[in-house]
Amino acid sequence: MPLLPAALVNRLLPQLRPLRRGALASLVREDIFDFYGRLLHPQLQLHRVFARVLSCREEGDSSLVLTLAPSANWRGMQPGQHVALTVDIDGIRHTRRYSPSVLPGGQVEITVKRQEGGLVSGWLHEQAKPGDYLELGQAEGDFVLPATPPAKLLLLAAGSGITPLLAMLRALRAQAYQGDVVMLYYGRRRANLAHLTDLASFPGLRLHICLTGEAPGDGESSGRFSAAQLDELVPDAAERRAYACGAHGFVASVRAVWQARALPALADEAFTPPVWQAADDLPITLTFARSVGQLPGRTGSTLLEQAEALGLRPAFGCRMGICNTCSCHKRTGAVRDLRTGLVSTEPDEAIRLCISAPVGDVILDL
Ligand code: FES
């Protein structure tokens, strides 16, 4: 039982600005403040955000919906962004990323799909309960709607890809959006699909369910995303601003159709890393200009993997190109974006180490 009431702690947190400045200037030991703060209340932390679990409910046959109340250190988020959620399992911290929805009142809803053999998803399904405190990172990511939502939208979701798109829909509903939205929602079986009741309640949303692992029912479709299916279900796709989210293979197949058809810009985000088979694994020279200097490298693995293999410890988060934590300044050289296959030769650009593989010699500010 915390010694301080949550309401008092959350009134106190915004007043800690001088201490935060002191921590930045190394005048205050943040770890010591956080240690003693935690004894008074789990949310009394200088920067870190702990969220209280308000409720846990099952959704579909494999998802758990957590409603969380973050502390006043939480800076909020735009729908479509993602956050890191960290849990302590047997004394070891484990972090996974989720795309929450913000509910009226500032609470955060996170949908956790149980992954086969998934340590964190399994732990949350079995152990999380109201009254627990879970650590949240601040929101990140640029998979968001523009400030003025387009009049016609197309949302393409596969599996857990529904969560950022649901967050966008909820935000649009809160703004009394009057536009025209079509959603194609893919899953293996109907029972796997989450939030169907909520989706059915969106005014004006045309929802098409597409099942890849069982026979479709009335008004549903079967099979994976394809150009033919797009033509059949969304003949006016070219007039719509499109957002796609799902596993890497799904997002890649959507992107391929958009590129082949030269359709207007697609915003997409994959929640699994690209599966990459290097066409070659040639020797090159990597220069880590601010640390170890020139070292031999290869074209067959990512810059993050190679930096780690050489003993460097660049910051990273998702390792799949969405959180930007591994962003690094490339001075010169060509790198391939493993999500798109595109090669960039621009000097002085920011690249993400986790999804960039060198194509030739590269100089990095690392
Ligand atoms: S670690 Fe998240 S973008 Fe590279």
Short mmCIF file of C-alpha atoms and ligand atoms in Angstrom, two decimals:
data_model
loop_
_atom_site.label_atom_id
_atom_site.label_comp_id
_atom_site.label_asym_id
_atom_site.label_seq_id
_atom_site.Cartn_x
_atom_site.Cartn_y
_atom_site.Cartn_z
CA MET A 1 0.00 0.00 0.00
CA PRO A 2 1.64 3.30 -1.09
CA LEU A 3 2.38 5.75 1.73
CA LEU A 4 1.18 8.74 -0.34
CA PRO A 5 -2.14 9.02 -2.16
CA ALA A 6 -1.90 8.93 -5.98
CA ALA A 7 -3.73 12.26 -6.32
CA LEU A 8 -1.13 14.03 -4.18
CA VAL A 9 1.76 12.45 -6.10
CA ASN A 10 0.31 13.53 -9.43
CA ARG A 11 -0.10 17.08 -8.14
CA LEU A 12 3.49 16.98 -6.97
CA LEU A 13 5.15 15.65 -10.16
CA PRO A 14 4.76 18.81 -12.29
CA GLN A 15 6.42 20.78 -9.43
CA LEU A 16 9.65 18.77 -9.72
CA ARG A 17 11.02 20.85 -12.61
CA PRO A 18 13.94 22.31 -10.59
CA LEU A 19 15.00 18.79 -9.57
CA ARG A 20 14.77 17.62 -13.19
CA ARG A 21 16.99 20.49 -14.25
CA GLY A 22 19.34 19.56 -11.42
CA ALA A 23 19.46 15.95 -12.64
CA LEU A 24 20.29 17.11 -16.16
CA ALA A 25 23.14 19.20 -14.73
CA SER A 26 24.30 16.21 -12.64
CA LEU A 27 23.48 18.10 -9.41
CA VAL A 28 20.77 15.62 -8.42
CA ARG A 29 21.13 11.83 -8.50
CA GLU A 30 17.99 10.72 -10.32
CA ASP A 31 18.47 7.07 -9.33
CA ILE A 32 18.53 8.03 -5.64
CA PHE A 33 15.49 10.29 -5.96
CA ASP A 34 13.61 7.52 -7.78
CA PHE A 35 14.62 4.91 -5.21
CA TYR A 36 13.25 6.88 -2.26
CA GLY A 37 10.31 8.21 -4.27
CA ARG A 38 9.24 4.65 -5.05
CA LEU A 39 9.10 3.86 -1.33
CA LEU A 40 6.48 6.60 -0.92
CA HIS A 41 4.53 5.85 -4.08
CA PRO A 42 5.36 3.81 -7.24
CA GLN A 43 4.61 6.84 -9.45
CA LEU A 44 6.86 9.30 -7.56
CA GLN A 45 9.71 9.33 -10.11
CA LEU A 46 11.68 12.21 -11.54
CA HIS A 47 11.19 11.34 -15.23
CA ARG A 48 10.00 7.78 -15.48
CA VAL A 49 6.32 7.07 -16.05
CA PHE A 50 4.53 4.36 -14.13
CA ALA A 51 0.92 3.63 -14.99
CA ARG A 52 -1.61 2.07 -12.64
CA VAL A 53 -3.55 -0.85 -14.09
CA LEU A 54 -7.23 0.08 -13.78
CA SER A 55 -8.75 -2.91 -15.53
CA CYS A 56 -7.92 -6.03 -17.54
CA ARG A 57 -10.38 -7.67 -19.91
CA GLU A 58 -10.19 -10.43 -22.51
CA GLU A 59 -10.84 -9.44 -26.12
CA GLY A 60 -11.31 -12.00 -28.90
CA ASP A 61 -9.68 -15.33 -28.12
CA SER A 62 -6.12 -14.12 -27.71
CA SER A 63 -6.01 -10.46 -26.68
CA LEU A 64 -5.95 -8.76 -23.31
CA VAL A 65 -7.02 -5.14 -23.02
CA LEU A 66 -5.33 -3.20 -20.22
CA THR A 67 -6.67 0.18 -19.14
CA LEU A 68 -3.89 2.19 -17.53
CA ALA A 69 -3.70 5.51 -15.68
CA PRO A 70 -0.23 6.98 -16.37
CA SER A 71 1.41 9.33 -13.88
CA ALA A 72 1.60 13.07 -14.51
CA ASN A 73 5.08 12.53 -16.02
CA TRP A 74 3.36 11.15 -19.14
CA ARG A 75 3.50 13.68 -21.96
CA GLY A 76 0.55 12.25 -23.87
CA MET A 77 0.52 10.91 -27.41
CA GLN A 78 -0.96 11.18 -30.84
CA PRO A 79 -3.11 8.30 -32.02
CA GLY A 80 -1.00 5.86 -34.05
CA GLN A 81 2.16 6.38 -31.98
CA HIS A 82 3.59 3.62 -29.84
CA VAL A 83 5.05 3.31 -26.37
CA ALA A 84 7.46 0.98 -24.64
CA LEU A 85 5.94 -1.03 -21.81
CA THR A 86 8.41 -2.52 -19.35
CA VAL A 87 7.69 -5.27 -16.87
CA ASP A 88 9.86 -6.92 -14.29
CA ILE A 89 9.76 -10.71 -14.60
CA ASP A 90 11.81 -12.61 -12.01
CA GLY A 91 13.96 -9.56 -11.42
CA ILE A 92 14.73 -8.96 -15.12
CA ARG A 93 13.29 -5.99 -17.00
CA HIS A 94 11.63 -6.80 -20.32
CA THR A 95 10.35 -4.17 -22.74
CA ARG A 96 7.85 -4.50 -25.57
CA ARG A 97 6.18 -1.85 -27.73
CA TYR A 98 2.45 -1.30 -28.07
CA SER A 99 0.19 1.19 -29.83
CA PRO A 100 -2.26 2.46 -27.23
CA SER A 101 -5.46 4.43 -27.56
CA VAL A 102 -5.97 7.40 -25.28
CA LEU A 103 -9.39 7.26 -23.65
CA PRO A 104 -11.43 10.26 -22.50
CA GLY A 105 -9.94 11.28 -19.15
CA GLY A 106 -6.37 10.60 -20.27
CA GLN A 107 -6.33 6.90 -19.54
CA VAL A 108 -4.42 4.66 -21.91
CA GLU A 109 -5.72 1.43 -23.38
CA ILE A 110 -3.22 -1.19 -24.53
CA THR A 111 -4.16 -4.38 -26.35
CA VAL A 112 -1.75 -7.24 -25.72
CA LYS A 113 -2.02 -10.13 -28.14
CA ARG A 114 -0.79 -13.37 -26.67
CA GLN A 115 2.18 -14.55 -28.71
CA GLU A 116 2.99 -18.22 -28.79
CA GLY A 117 5.89 -18.62 -26.37
CA GLY A 118 5.83 -14.84 -25.78
CA LEU A 119 7.40 -14.10 -22.40
CA VAL A 120 5.95 -10.62 -21.85
CA SER A 121 2.57 -11.16 -23.50
CA GLY A 122 2.16 -14.43 -21.55
CA TRP A 123 3.14 -12.74 -18.29
CA LEU A 124 0.71 -9.86 -18.85
CA HIS A 125 -2.14 -12.26 -19.72
CA GLU A 126 -1.53 -14.33 -16.61
CA GLN A 127 -0.21 -11.89 -14.02
CA ALA A 128 -1.36 -8.33 -14.70
CA LYS A 129 -4.17 -7.24 -12.40
CA PRO A 130 -5.86 -4.00 -11.35
CA GLY A 131 -3.71 -2.07 -8.88
CA ASP A 132 -0.37 -3.10 -10.46
CA TYR A 133 2.03 -0.45 -11.75
CA LEU A 134 3.68 -0.90 -15.16
CA GLU A 135 6.38 1.31 -16.62
CA LEU A 136 5.59 3.22 -19.82
CA GLY A 137 7.97 5.07 -22.12
CA GLN A 138 6.98 8.35 -23.72
CA ALA A 139 5.15 8.06 -27.03
CA GLU A 140 7.19 7.84 -30.24
CA GLY A 141 6.61 7.37 -33.94
CA ASP A 142 5.36 9.26 -36.95
CA PHE A 143 2.55 6.92 -37.99
CA VAL A 144 -0.09 9.56 -37.25
CA LEU A 145 -2.94 11.35 -38.95
CA PRO A 146 -2.37 14.86 -40.32
CA ALA A 147 -3.68 17.78 -38.25
CA THR A 148 -6.60 18.09 -40.68
CA PRO A 149 -7.87 14.58 -41.35
CA PRO A 150 -8.45 13.75 -45.04
CA ALA A 151 -12.05 13.47 -46.25
CA LYS A 152 -11.54 9.87 -47.43
CA LEU A 153 -9.47 7.30 -45.58
CA LEU A 154 -8.49 3.71 -46.18
CA LEU A 155 -7.23 1.76 -43.18
CA LEU A 156 -5.55 -1.62 -43.73
CA ALA A 157 -4.95 -3.69 -40.62
CA ALA A 158 -3.62 -7.19 -40.11
CA GLY A 159 -3.65 -8.83 -36.70
CA SER A 160 -2.24 -6.54 -34.02
CA GLY A 161 -1.96 -3.82 -36.66
CA ILE A 162 -5.49 -2.93 -35.67
CA THR A 163 -4.36 -1.10 -32.52
CA PRO A 164 -2.82 2.10 -33.97
CA LEU A 165 -5.64 2.31 -36.51
CA LEU A 166 -8.23 1.87 -33.76
CA ALA A 167 -6.53 4.70 -31.86
CA MET A 168 -6.87 6.90 -34.96
CA LEU A 169 -10.53 5.99 -35.37
CA ARG A 170 -11.27 6.77 -31.75
CA ALA A 171 -9.57 10.15 -32.09
CA LEU A 172 -11.59 10.87 -35.24
CA ARG A 173 -14.78 9.93 -33.45
CA ALA A 174 -13.90 12.29 -30.59
CA GLN A 175 -13.54 15.09 -33.18
CA ALA A 176 -16.96 14.20 -34.68
CA TYR A 177 -15.19 13.42 -37.99
CA GLN A 178 -17.66 13.32 -40.87
CA GLY A 179 -15.38 11.77 -43.49
CA ASP A 180 -15.63 8.47 -45.30
CA VAL A 181 -13.56 5.59 -43.90
CA VAL A 182 -13.06 2.11 -45.31
CA MET A 183 -11.16 -0.49 -43.30
CA LEU A 184 -9.90 -3.88 -44.44
CA TYR A 185 -9.14 -5.95 -41.36
CA TYR A 186 -7.21 -9.20 -41.87
CA GLY A 187 -6.91 -12.10 -39.47
CA ARG A 188 -6.54 -15.85 -39.64
CA ARG A 189 -9.81 -16.59 -37.89
CA ARG A 190 -12.74 -14.41 -36.85
CA ALA A 191 -12.10 -15.24 -33.20
CA ASN A 192 -8.62 -13.69 -33.52
CA LEU A 193 -10.01 -10.29 -34.44
CA ALA A 194 -10.08 -7.78 -31.60
CA HIS A 195 -12.30 -4.76 -30.98
CA LEU A 196 -15.01 -5.76 -33.47
CA THR A 197 -17.77 -4.37 -31.26
CA ASP A 198 -16.02 -1.02 -30.99
CA LEU A 199 -15.33 -0.94 -34.73
CA ALA A 200 -18.99 -1.66 -35.48
CA SER A 201 -19.97 1.42 -33.48
CA PHE A 202 -17.99 3.92 -35.60
CA PRO A 203 -20.44 6.00 -37.58
CA GLY A 204 -19.78 5.81 -41.30
CA LEU A 205 -17.02 3.17 -41.09
CA ARG A 206 -17.25 0.51 -43.81
CA LEU A 207 -15.50 -2.50 -42.30
CA HIS A 208 -14.50 -5.48 -44.45
CA ILE A 209 -13.27 -8.52 -42.61
CA CYS A 210 -10.84 -10.67 -44.57
CA LEU A 211 -10.04 -14.12 -43.18
CA THR A 212 -6.98 -16.03 -44.24
CA GLY A 213 -7.40 -19.20 -42.18
CA GLU A 214 -11.12 -20.09 -42.27
CA ALA A 215 -14.12 -19.74 -44.56
CA PRO A 216 -15.58 -16.24 -44.65
CA GLY A 217 -19.12 -15.54 -43.49
CA ASP A 218 -21.69 -13.25 -45.12
CA GLY A 219 -20.14 -9.97 -46.24
CA GLU A 220 -16.62 -11.18 -45.43
CA SER A 221 -13.76 -11.97 -47.80
CA SER A 222 -11.11 -14.63 -47.84
CA GLY A 223 -7.41 -14.60 -48.62
CA ARG A 224 -4.49 -12.31 -48.09
CA PHE A 225 -4.27 -8.75 -49.29
CA SER A 226 -3.87 -8.51 -53.08
CA ALA A 227 -4.32 -5.97 -55.85
CA ALA A 228 -7.40 -7.89 -57.08
CA GLN A 229 -8.97 -7.79 -53.63
CA LEU A 230 -8.25 -4.09 -53.31
CA ASP A 231 -9.95 -3.45 -56.67
CA GLU A 232 -12.96 -5.48 -55.63
CA LEU A 233 -13.42 -4.04 -52.14
CA VAL A 234 -12.11 -0.48 -52.54
CA PRO A 235 -12.46 0.60 -56.17
CA ASP A 236 -11.81 4.24 -55.20
CA ALA A 237 -8.54 3.47 -53.32
CA ALA A 238 -6.69 6.05 -55.41
CA GLU A 239 -8.84 8.81 -53.89
CA ARG A 240 -8.12 7.79 -50.31
CA ARG A 241 -5.30 8.56 -47.90
CA ALA A 242 -4.16 5.08 -46.88
CA TYR A 243 -2.68 3.78 -43.63
CA ALA A 244 -1.46 0.19 -43.30
CA CYS A 245 -0.25 -1.64 -40.22
CA GLY A 246 0.54 -5.29 -39.61
CA ALA A 247 3.39 -7.75 -39.75
CA HIS A 248 6.24 -6.95 -42.11
CA GLY A 249 5.03 -9.31 -44.88
CA PHE A 250 1.57 -7.73 -44.90
CA VAL A 251 2.92 -4.19 -45.00
CA ALA A 252 5.38 -5.14 -47.76
CA SER A 253 2.58 -6.60 -49.90
CA VAL A 254 0.49 -3.44 -49.47
CA ARG A 255 3.48 -1.26 -50.28
CA ALA A 256 4.21 -3.31 -53.42
CA VAL A 257 0.67 -2.76 -54.75
CA TRP A 258 0.88 0.96 -53.98
CA GLN A 259 4.18 1.23 -55.81
CA ALA A 260 3.05 -0.85 -58.79
CA ARG A 261 -0.09 1.25 -59.16
CA ALA A 262 1.65 4.56 -58.36
CA LEU A 263 -1.12 5.27 -55.85
CA PRO A 264 -0.89 8.37 -53.62
CA ALA A 265 1.42 8.20 -50.62
CA LEU A 266 0.85 5.35 -48.21
CA ALA A 267 1.64 5.65 -44.51
CA ASP A 268 2.65 2.29 -43.12
CA GLU A 269 4.17 0.69 -40.09
CA ALA A 270 5.21 -2.91 -39.53
CA PHE A 271 5.38 -4.34 -36.03
CA THR A 272 7.72 -7.17 -36.93
CA PRO A 273 11.23 -6.70 -38.31
CA PRO A 274 11.87 -7.21 -42.00
CA VAL A 275 12.95 -10.70 -42.99
CA TRP A 276 16.03 -9.99 -44.99
CA GLN A 277 18.09 -12.29 -47.10
CA ALA A 278 21.22 -10.53 -48.13
CA ALA A 279 21.91 -10.88 -51.84
CA ASP A 280 25.59 -10.74 -51.01
CA ASP A 281 27.91 -10.43 -48.06
CA LEU A 282 30.82 -8.43 -49.39
CA PRO A 283 33.65 -6.90 -47.37
CA ILE A 284 33.53 -3.11 -46.91
CA THR A 285 35.02 -0.56 -44.52
CA LEU A 286 32.95 0.86 -41.69
CA THR A 287 34.16 4.05 -40.06
CA PHE A 288 32.84 4.87 -36.59
CA ALA A 289 34.15 8.41 -36.62
CA ARG A 290 33.58 9.23 -32.94
CA SER A 291 34.74 6.00 -31.36
CA VAL A 292 36.76 3.14 -32.80
CA GLY A 293 37.59 4.53 -36.24
CA GLN A 294 37.92 2.30 -39.31
CA LEU A 295 37.07 -1.39 -39.09
CA PRO A 296 36.24 -4.11 -41.59
CA GLY A 297 32.49 -4.58 -42.18
CA ARG A 298 30.15 -6.60 -44.43
CA THR A 299 27.15 -5.80 -46.60
CA GLY A 300 25.24 -8.81 -45.25
CA SER A 301 24.00 -7.51 -41.89
CA THR A 302 22.62 -4.34 -40.35
CA LEU A 303 24.77 -1.52 -39.06
CA LEU A 304 23.33 -2.08 -35.58
CA GLU A 305 24.32 -5.75 -35.56
CA GLN A 306 27.78 -4.93 -36.88
CA ALA A 307 28.34 -2.11 -34.39
CA GLU A 308 27.31 -4.44 -31.55
CA ALA A 309 29.56 -7.21 -32.85
CA LEU A 310 32.44 -4.73 -32.76
CA GLY A 311 31.77 -3.99 -29.11
CA LEU A 312 29.90 -0.70 -29.53
CA ARG A 313 26.66 -0.15 -27.64
CA PRO A 314 24.46 2.14 -29.73
CA ALA A 315 21.06 2.92 -28.18
CA PHE A 316 18.23 0.88 -29.61
CA GLY A 317 14.59 0.19 -28.85
CA CYS A 318 12.37 -1.76 -31.23
CA ARG A 319 15.07 -3.07 -33.62
CA MET A 320 12.52 -2.86 -36.42
CA GLY A 321 12.68 0.72 -37.61
CA ILE A 322 9.78 2.31 -35.77
CA CYS A 323 11.00 3.93 -32.56
CA ASN A 324 13.90 6.01 -33.94
CA THR A 325 16.03 5.24 -30.86
CA CYS A 326 18.91 3.98 -33.01
CA SER A 327 18.87 7.03 -35.29
CA CYS A 328 22.43 7.95 -36.26
CA HIS A 329 24.05 10.55 -38.48
CA LYS A 330 25.61 9.04 -41.59
CA ARG A 331 28.34 11.28 -42.99
CA THR A 332 28.91 9.46 -46.26
CA GLY A 333 28.23 6.13 -47.92
CA ALA A 334 25.36 4.08 -49.30
CA VAL A 335 22.94 2.10 -47.12
CA ARG A 336 19.97 -0.08 -47.95
CA ASP A 337 16.69 0.35 -46.03
CA LEU A 338 15.75 -3.25 -45.32
CA ARG A 339 12.05 -2.44 -45.10
CA THR A 340 11.84 -0.96 -48.57
CA GLY A 341 14.97 -2.22 -50.31
CA LEU A 342 15.77 1.36 -51.32
CA VAL A 343 19.39 2.44 -51.36
CA SER A 344 20.28 5.89 -50.12
CA THR A 345 23.56 7.52 -51.05
CA GLU A 346 22.80 10.97 -49.58
CA PRO A 347 25.63 12.39 -47.47
CA ASP A 348 24.78 13.85 -44.04
CA GLU A 349 21.50 12.09 -43.38
CA ALA A 350 19.91 10.46 -40.38
CA ILE A 351 19.58 6.71 -40.72
CA ARG A 352 18.22 4.01 -38.43
CA LEU A 353 20.96 1.56 -37.67
CA CYS A 354 18.60 -1.36 -37.04
CA ILE A 355 17.13 -1.40 -40.55
CA SER A 356 20.09 -0.11 -42.54
CA ALA A 357 22.70 -2.34 -44.13
CA PRO A 358 25.78 -0.88 -45.79
CA VAL A 359 26.03 -1.23 -49.55
CA GLY A 360 29.58 0.13 -49.64
CA ASP A 361 31.98 1.94 -47.33
CA VAL A 362 30.10 4.03 -44.74
CA ILE A 363 31.19 6.74 -42.30
CA LEU A 364 28.97 7.12 -39.23
CA ASP A 365 28.93 9.65 -36.39
CA LEU A 366 29.11 6.92 -33.82
S1 FES B 1 15.81 0.49 -32.66
FE1 FES B 1 13.86 1.35 -33.07
S2 FES B 1 14.19 2.33 -35.00
FE2 FES B 1 16.02 1.23 -34.65
#
